[in-house]
Coordinates of C-alpha atoms in Angstrom, one line a residue:
X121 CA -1.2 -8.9 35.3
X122 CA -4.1 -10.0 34.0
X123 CA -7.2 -7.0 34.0
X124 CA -9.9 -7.6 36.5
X125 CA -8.8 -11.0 37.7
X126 CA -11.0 -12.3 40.6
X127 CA -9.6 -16.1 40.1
X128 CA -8.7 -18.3 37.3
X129 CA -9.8 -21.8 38.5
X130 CA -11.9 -23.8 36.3
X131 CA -15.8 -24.3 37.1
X132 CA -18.1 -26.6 36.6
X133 CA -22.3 -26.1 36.6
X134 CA -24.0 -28.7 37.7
X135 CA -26.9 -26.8 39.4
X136 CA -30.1 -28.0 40.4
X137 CA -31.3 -31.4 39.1
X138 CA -33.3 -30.5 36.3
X139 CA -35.8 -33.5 35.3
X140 CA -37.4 -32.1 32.1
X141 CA -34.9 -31.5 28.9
X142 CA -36.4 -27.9 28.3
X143 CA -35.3 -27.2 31.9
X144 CA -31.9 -28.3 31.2
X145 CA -31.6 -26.4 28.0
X146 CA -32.8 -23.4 29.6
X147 CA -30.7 -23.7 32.7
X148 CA -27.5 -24.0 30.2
X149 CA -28.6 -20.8 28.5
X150 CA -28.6 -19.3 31.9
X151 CA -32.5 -19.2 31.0
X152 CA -34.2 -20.0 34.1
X153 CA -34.5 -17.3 37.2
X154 CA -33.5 -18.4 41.0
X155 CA -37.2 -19.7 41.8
X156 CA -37.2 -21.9 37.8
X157 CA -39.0 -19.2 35.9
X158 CA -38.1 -18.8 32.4
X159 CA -37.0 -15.6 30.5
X160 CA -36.2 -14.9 26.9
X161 CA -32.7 -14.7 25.4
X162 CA -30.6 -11.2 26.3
X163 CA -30.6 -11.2 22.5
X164 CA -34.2 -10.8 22.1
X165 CA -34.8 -8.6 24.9
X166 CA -32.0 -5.9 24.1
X167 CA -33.5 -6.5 20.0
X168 CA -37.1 -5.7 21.2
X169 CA -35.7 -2.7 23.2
X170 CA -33.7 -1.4 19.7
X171 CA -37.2 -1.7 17.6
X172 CA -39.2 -0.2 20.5
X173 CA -37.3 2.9 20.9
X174 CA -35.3 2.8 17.4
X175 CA -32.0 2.7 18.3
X176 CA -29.0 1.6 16.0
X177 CA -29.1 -2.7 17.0
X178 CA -25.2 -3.1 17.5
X179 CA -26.5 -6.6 20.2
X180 CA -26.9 -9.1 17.3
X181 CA -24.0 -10.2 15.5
X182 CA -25.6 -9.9 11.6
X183 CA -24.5 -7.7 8.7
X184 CA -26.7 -5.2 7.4
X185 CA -25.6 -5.6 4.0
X186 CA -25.3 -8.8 1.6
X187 CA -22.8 -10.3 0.7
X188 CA -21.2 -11.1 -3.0
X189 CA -24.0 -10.5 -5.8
X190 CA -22.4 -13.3 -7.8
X191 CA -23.5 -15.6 -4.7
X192 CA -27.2 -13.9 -4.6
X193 CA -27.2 -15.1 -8.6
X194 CA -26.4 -18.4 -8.0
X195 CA -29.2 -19.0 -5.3
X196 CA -31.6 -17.2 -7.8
X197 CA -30.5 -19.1 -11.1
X198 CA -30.7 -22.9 -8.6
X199 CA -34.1 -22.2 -7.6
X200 CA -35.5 -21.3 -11.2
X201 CA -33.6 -24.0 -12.2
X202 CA -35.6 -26.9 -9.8
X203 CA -33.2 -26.8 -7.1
X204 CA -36.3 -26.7 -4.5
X205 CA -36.5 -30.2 -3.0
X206 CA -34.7 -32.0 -0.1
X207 CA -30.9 -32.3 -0.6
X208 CA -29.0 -35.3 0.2
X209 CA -28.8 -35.9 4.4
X210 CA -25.3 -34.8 4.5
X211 CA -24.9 -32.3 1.3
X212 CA -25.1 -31.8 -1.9
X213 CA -21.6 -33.5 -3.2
X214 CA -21.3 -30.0 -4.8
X215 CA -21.0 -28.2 -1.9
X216 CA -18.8 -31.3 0.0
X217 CA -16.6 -31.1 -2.9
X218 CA -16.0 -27.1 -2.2
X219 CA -15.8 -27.3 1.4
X220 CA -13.2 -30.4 0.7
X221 CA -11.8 -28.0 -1.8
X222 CA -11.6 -25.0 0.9
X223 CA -10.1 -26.9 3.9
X224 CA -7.2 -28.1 1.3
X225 CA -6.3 -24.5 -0.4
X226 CA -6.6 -22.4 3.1
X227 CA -5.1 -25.2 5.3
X228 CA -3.7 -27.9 3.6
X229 CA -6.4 -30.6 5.0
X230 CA -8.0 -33.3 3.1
X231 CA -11.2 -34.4 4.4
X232 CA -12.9 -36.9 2.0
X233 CA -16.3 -35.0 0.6
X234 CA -18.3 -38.5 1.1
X235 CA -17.0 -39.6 4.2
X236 CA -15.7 -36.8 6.4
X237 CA -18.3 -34.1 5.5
X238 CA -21.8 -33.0 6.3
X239 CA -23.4 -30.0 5.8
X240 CA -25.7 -28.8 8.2
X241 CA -28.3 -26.2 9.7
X242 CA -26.0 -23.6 10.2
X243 CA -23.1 -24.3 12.3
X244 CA -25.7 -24.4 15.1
X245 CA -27.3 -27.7 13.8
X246 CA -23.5 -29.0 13.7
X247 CA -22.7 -28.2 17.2
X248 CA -26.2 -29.2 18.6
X249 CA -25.8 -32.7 16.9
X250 CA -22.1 -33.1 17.9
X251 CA -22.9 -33.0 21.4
X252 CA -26.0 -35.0 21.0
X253 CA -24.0 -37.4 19.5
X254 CA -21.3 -37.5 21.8
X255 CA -22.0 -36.8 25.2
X256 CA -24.5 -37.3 27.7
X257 CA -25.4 -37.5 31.7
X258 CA -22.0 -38.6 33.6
X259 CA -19.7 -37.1 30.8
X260 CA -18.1 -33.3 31.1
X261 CA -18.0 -30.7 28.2
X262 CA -15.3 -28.4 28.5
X263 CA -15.0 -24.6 27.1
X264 CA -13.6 -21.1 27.7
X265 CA -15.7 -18.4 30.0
X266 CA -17.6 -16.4 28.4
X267 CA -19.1 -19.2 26.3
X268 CA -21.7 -18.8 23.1
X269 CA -24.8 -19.4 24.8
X270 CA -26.0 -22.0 22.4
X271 CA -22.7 -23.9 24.3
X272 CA -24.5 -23.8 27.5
X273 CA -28.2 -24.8 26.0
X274 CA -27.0 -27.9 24.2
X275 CA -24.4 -29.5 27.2
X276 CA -27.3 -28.7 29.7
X277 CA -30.1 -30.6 26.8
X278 CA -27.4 -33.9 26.8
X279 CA -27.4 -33.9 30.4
X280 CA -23.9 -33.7 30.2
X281 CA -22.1 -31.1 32.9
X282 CA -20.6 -28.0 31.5
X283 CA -17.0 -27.3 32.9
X284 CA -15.2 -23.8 31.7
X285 CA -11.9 -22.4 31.2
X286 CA -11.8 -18.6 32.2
X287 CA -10.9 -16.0 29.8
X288 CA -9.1 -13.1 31.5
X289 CA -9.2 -9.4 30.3
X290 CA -7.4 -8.0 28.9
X291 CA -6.3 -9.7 26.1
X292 CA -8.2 -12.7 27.0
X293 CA -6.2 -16.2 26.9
X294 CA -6.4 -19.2 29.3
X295 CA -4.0 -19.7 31.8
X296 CA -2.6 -23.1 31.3
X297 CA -2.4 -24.5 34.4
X298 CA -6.0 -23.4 35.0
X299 CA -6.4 -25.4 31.4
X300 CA -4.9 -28.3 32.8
X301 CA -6.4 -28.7 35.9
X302 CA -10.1 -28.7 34.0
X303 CA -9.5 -31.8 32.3
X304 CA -10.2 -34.9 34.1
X305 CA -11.1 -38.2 33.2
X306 CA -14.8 -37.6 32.5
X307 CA -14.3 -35.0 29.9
X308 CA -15.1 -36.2 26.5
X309 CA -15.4 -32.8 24.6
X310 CA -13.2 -30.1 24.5
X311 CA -15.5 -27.3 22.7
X312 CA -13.6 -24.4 21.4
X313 CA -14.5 -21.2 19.8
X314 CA -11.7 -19.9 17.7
X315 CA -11.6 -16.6 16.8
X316 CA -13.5 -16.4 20.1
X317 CA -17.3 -15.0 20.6
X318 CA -17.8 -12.8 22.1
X319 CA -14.3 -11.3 23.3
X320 CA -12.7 -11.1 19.6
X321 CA -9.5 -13.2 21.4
X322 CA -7.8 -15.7 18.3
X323 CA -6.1 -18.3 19.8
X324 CA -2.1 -19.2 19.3
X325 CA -0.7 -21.8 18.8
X326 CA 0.7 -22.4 22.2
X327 CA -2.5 -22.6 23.7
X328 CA -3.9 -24.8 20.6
X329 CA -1.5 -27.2 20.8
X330 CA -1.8 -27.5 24.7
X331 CA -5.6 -28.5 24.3
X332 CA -4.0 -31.2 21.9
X333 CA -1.9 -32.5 24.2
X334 CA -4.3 -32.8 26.9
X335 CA -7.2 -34.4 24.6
X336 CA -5.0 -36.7 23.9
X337 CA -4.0 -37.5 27.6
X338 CA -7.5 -37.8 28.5
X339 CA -9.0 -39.2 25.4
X340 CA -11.1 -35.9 24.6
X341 CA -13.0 -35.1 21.2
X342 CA -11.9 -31.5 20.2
X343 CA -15.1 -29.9 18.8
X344 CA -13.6 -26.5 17.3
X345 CA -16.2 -24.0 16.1
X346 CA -14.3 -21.6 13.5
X347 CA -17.4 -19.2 11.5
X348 CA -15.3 -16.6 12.2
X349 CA -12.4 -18.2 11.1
X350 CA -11.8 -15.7 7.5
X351 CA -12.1 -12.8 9.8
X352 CA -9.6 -12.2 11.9
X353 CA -7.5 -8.7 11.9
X354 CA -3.3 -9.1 12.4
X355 CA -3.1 -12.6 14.2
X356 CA -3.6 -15.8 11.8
X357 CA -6.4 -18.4 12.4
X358 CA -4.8 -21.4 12.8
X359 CA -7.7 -24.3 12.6
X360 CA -7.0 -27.2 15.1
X361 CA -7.0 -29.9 13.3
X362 CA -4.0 -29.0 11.6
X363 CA -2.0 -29.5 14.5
X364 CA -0.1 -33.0 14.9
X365 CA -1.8 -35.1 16.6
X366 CA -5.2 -33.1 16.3
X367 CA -7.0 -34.5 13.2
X368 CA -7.9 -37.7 14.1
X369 CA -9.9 -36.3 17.5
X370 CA -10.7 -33.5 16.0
X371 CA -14.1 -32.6 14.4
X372 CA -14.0 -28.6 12.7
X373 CA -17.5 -26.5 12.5
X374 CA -18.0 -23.7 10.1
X375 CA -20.5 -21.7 7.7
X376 CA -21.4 -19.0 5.4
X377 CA -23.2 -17.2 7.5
X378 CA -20.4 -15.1 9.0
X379 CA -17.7 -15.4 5.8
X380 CA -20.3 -14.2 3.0
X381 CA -23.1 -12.4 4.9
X382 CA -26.2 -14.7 4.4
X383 CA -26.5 -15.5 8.0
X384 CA -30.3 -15.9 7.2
X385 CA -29.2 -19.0 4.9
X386 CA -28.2 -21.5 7.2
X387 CA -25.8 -23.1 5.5
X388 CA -23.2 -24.5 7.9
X389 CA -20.5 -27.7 7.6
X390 CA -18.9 -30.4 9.8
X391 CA -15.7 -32.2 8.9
X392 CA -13.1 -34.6 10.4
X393 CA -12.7 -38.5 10.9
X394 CA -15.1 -41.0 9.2
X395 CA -16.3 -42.4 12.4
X396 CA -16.9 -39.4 14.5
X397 CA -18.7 -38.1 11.3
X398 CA -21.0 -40.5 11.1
X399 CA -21.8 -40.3 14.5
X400 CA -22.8 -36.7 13.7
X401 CA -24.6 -37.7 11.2
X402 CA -26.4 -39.9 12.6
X403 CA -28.2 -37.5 15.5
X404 CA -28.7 -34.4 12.5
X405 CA -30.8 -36.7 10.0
X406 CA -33.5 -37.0 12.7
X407 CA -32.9 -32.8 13.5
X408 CA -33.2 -31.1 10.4
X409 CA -32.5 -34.5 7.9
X410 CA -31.5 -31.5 4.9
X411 CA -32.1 -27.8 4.1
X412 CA -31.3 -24.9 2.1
X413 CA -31.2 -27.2 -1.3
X414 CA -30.5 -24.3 -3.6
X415 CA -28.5 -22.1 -1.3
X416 CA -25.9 -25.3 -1.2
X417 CA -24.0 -25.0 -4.6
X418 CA -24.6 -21.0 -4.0
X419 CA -22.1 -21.6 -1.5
X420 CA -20.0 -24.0 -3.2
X421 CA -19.1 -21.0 -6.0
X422 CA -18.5 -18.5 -3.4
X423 CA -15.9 -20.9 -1.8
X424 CA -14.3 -20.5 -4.8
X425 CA -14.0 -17.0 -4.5
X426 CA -10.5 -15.9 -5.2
X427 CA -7.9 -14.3 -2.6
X428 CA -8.9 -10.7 -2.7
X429 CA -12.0 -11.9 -1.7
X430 CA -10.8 -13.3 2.0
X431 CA -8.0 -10.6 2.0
X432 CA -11.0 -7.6 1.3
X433 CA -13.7 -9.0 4.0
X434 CA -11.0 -9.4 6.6
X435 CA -9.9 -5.5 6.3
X436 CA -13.0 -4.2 5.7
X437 CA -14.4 -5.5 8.8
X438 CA -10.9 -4.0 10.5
X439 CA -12.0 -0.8 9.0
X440 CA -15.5 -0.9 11.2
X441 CA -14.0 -2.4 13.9
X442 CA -11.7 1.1 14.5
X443 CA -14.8 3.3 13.4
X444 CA -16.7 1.7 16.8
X445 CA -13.9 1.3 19.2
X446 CA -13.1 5.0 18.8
X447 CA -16.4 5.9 19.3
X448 CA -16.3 3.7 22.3
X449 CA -13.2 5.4 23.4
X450 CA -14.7 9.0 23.2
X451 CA -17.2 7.8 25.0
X452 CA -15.2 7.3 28.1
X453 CA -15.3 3.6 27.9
X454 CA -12.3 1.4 28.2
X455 CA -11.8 -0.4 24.8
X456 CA -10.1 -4.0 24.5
X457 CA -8.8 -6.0 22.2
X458 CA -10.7 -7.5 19.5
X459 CA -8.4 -9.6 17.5
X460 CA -10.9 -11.1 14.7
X461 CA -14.9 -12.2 14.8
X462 CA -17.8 -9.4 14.8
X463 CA -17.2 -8.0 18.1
X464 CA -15.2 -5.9 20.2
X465 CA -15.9 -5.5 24.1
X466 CA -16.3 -2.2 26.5
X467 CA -16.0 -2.1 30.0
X468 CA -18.2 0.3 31.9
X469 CA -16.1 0.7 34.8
X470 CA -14.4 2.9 33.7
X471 CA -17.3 5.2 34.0
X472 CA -18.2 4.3 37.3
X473 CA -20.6 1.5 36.5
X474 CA -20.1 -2.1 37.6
X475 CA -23.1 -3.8 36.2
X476 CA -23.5 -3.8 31.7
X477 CA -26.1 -5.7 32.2
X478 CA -28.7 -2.9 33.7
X479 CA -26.9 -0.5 31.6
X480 CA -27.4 -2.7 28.4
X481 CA -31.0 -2.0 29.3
X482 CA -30.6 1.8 29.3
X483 CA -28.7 1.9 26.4
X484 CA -31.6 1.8 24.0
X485 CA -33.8 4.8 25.5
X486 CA -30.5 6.9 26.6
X487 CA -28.7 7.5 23.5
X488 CA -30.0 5.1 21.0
X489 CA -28.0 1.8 20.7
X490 CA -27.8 -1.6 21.8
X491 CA -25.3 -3.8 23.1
X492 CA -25.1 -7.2 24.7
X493 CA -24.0 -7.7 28.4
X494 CA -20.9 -10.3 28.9
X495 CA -22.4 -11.7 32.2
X496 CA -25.0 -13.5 29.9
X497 CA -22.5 -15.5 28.3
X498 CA -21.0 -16.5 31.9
X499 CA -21.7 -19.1 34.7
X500 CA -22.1 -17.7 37.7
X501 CA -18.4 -16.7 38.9
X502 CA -17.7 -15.6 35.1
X503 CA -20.5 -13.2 35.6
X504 CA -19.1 -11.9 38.0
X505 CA -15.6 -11.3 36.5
X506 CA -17.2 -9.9 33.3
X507 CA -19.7 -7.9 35.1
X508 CA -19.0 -4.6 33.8
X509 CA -18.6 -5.2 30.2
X510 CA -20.5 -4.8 27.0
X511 CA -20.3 -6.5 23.8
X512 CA -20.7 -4.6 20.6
X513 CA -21.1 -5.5 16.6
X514 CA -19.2 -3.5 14.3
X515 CA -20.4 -5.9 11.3
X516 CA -22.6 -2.8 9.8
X517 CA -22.5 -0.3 7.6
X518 CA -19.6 2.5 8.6
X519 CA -22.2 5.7 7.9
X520 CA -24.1 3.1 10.9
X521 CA -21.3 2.8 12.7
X522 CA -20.1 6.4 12.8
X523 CA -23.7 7.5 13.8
X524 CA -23.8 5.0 16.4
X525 CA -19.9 6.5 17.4
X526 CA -21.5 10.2 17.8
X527 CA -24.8 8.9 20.3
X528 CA -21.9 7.3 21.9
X529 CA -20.2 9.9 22.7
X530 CA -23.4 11.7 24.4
X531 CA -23.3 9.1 27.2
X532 CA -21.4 10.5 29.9
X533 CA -23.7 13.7 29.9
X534 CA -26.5 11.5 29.8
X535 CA -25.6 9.3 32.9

């Protein structure tokens, strides 16, 4: 029995007709109010709340320490040594080389470094010009509900319609019949986030291969967004594209950001067939054309970074994860699964309260920490299934987490 099921039929947001491209982007990003006024991301409102009353930010999904020194070094050592102008367009061939290396020795994948990689702005730049690339008005985007909101921004921007895949609590996988029935012959994307942001869900391979099979029925791109993909707790990620049948539709996102904990870097990657990469390509040379220069080959080393490495980020994160969901248990919420990524999800009703997004609000001023609410990352009827829960960011410090556990466990008095 699936936790909090309302329905699991796929939707589709089509909305108002929206004649500027702002207004679509906004309207994606579930931006725009009911009368076309435009707000500011839940991320910077619940950030501007933590600074104003100084609680402990656990909304945003960055680390509050660096990462490896070694990596630090190298960035330091490429810009005394010149390193300071415009990369190539899609990479230094050092850093292609090392993701080409990476995909091979984690996954056994081949990708060739000159044709079948690009490095980008942040896997954000990758997924922006992906769907720039690819779709556009009369074609339909598919993902899972709740969505990364930059999902929503980008389909709406293409003019493309956003259909979704619910997610059901608690241990949030898709139903595949609902999967099925999604697809239809105007879907040219299947975009998937795996490990999943925000509900910490990692993906089998039942479900991966299903997508598979039904890109291929319908001629879909699978456009697979794995940052997360070194950080996952138990379950193993298992990328895409090495599924048969997968790699020659398949087109795999990643970055540093979330791996080595430079997220302010931007260093991201694209990889997959010649063709679809160089369609790719093609939209991000007139985005960004190149940056980073001497943060590339910083990142090609750490690549290189041997097994302990993966192995140690993996359980430290495990580590905060447990610090924060006990906390979150004490405080009388009801705790679910977080199987890999930065996150782990609480819902409020089991205090009583029905909408996390006015108590994400609260949160700030009444004990001192921030959360984002689900409903943000949600269509209208996903809002409504995820009303009452809150995401939180164990990717901090655990003397951080621990005091963030303790104001936690004021809340009920508080209420």
């Amino acid at each position: 029995m699936h936790y909090g099921l309302q329905h699991n039929r796929a939707t589709r947001n089509r909305g108002p007709s929206m004649s500027a491209p702002w207004q679509r982007t906004a309207q994606g990003a579930n931006l725009l109010g009911a009368d076309g006024s435009l707000g500011v991301t839940i991320f910077e409102e619940i950030t501007n709340l933590a600074q104003q009353t100084g609680a402990i930010n656990l909304g945003q999904g960055f680390p509050d320490e660096d990462g490896p020194a070694s990596i630090k070094e190298a960035a330091r050592a490429a810009i005394a040594a010149g390193a300071n102008q415009y990369a190539p367009g899609k990479g230094t061939l050092e850093l292609r080389t090392a993701i080409a290396a990476h995909q091979e020795r984690f996954y056994g994948l081949l990708p060739d470094p000159e044709t079948e990689i690009i490095v980008t702005t942040g896997a954000t730049e990758a997924i922006a010009a992906t769907l720039l690339a690819l779709t556009g008005p009369g074609d339909e985007v598919l993902t899972f509900e709740p969505f990364y909101d930059s999902y929503g921004a980008v389909i709406g921007l293409s003019g493309a319609v956003h259909s979704t895949v619910p997610l059901l609590a608690p241990d949030f996988q898709p139903d595949l019949t609902a999967l099925e029935a999604a697809f239809t012959e105007r879907t040219k994307v299947v975009l998937i986030n795996n490990p999943h942001n925000p509900t910490g869900a990692v993906f089998p391979r039942e479900v991966l291969s299903r997508i598979v099979a039904l890109a291929e029925k319908f001629d879909a791109v699978i456009v697979t967004d794995e940052v997360y993909e070194h950080l996952t707790f138990g379950p193993k990620h298992i990328p895409i594209a090495t599924l048969p049948g997968a790699a020659e539709r398949t087109l795999t996102i990643s970055s540093a950001g979330k791996t080595f904990s430079f997220t302010g870097w931007k260093i991201g990657w694209l990889s997959g067939p010649a063709q679809l990469v160089a369609a790719v390509r093609t939209v991000k040379q007139f985005l960004s054309y190149s940056s980073g220069t001497p943060f590339q080959n910083a990142i090609a080393g750490g690549l290189g970074l041997g097994d302990d490495f993966y192995q140690g980020i993996a359980a430290d994160l495990a580590d905060k994860r447990d610090v924060l969901s006990n906390g979150l248990q004490k405080a009388g919420l009801k705790v679910l699964p977080s199987q890999g990524t930065y996150f782990v999800l609480a819902d409020t009703a089991a205090l009583g309260i029905t909408d996390a997004t006015a108590l994400a609000r609260r949160l700030p001023a009444l004990i001192g920490v921030a959360a984002i609410p689900v409903p943000v990352f949600c269509h209208a009827d996903g809002a409504e299934r995820t009303k009452s829960l809150l995401r939180f960011a164990y990717c901090k410090k655990i003397p951080v987490l621990e005091e963030a556990a303790a104001r936690l466990s004021t809340l009920q008095e508080r209420l």
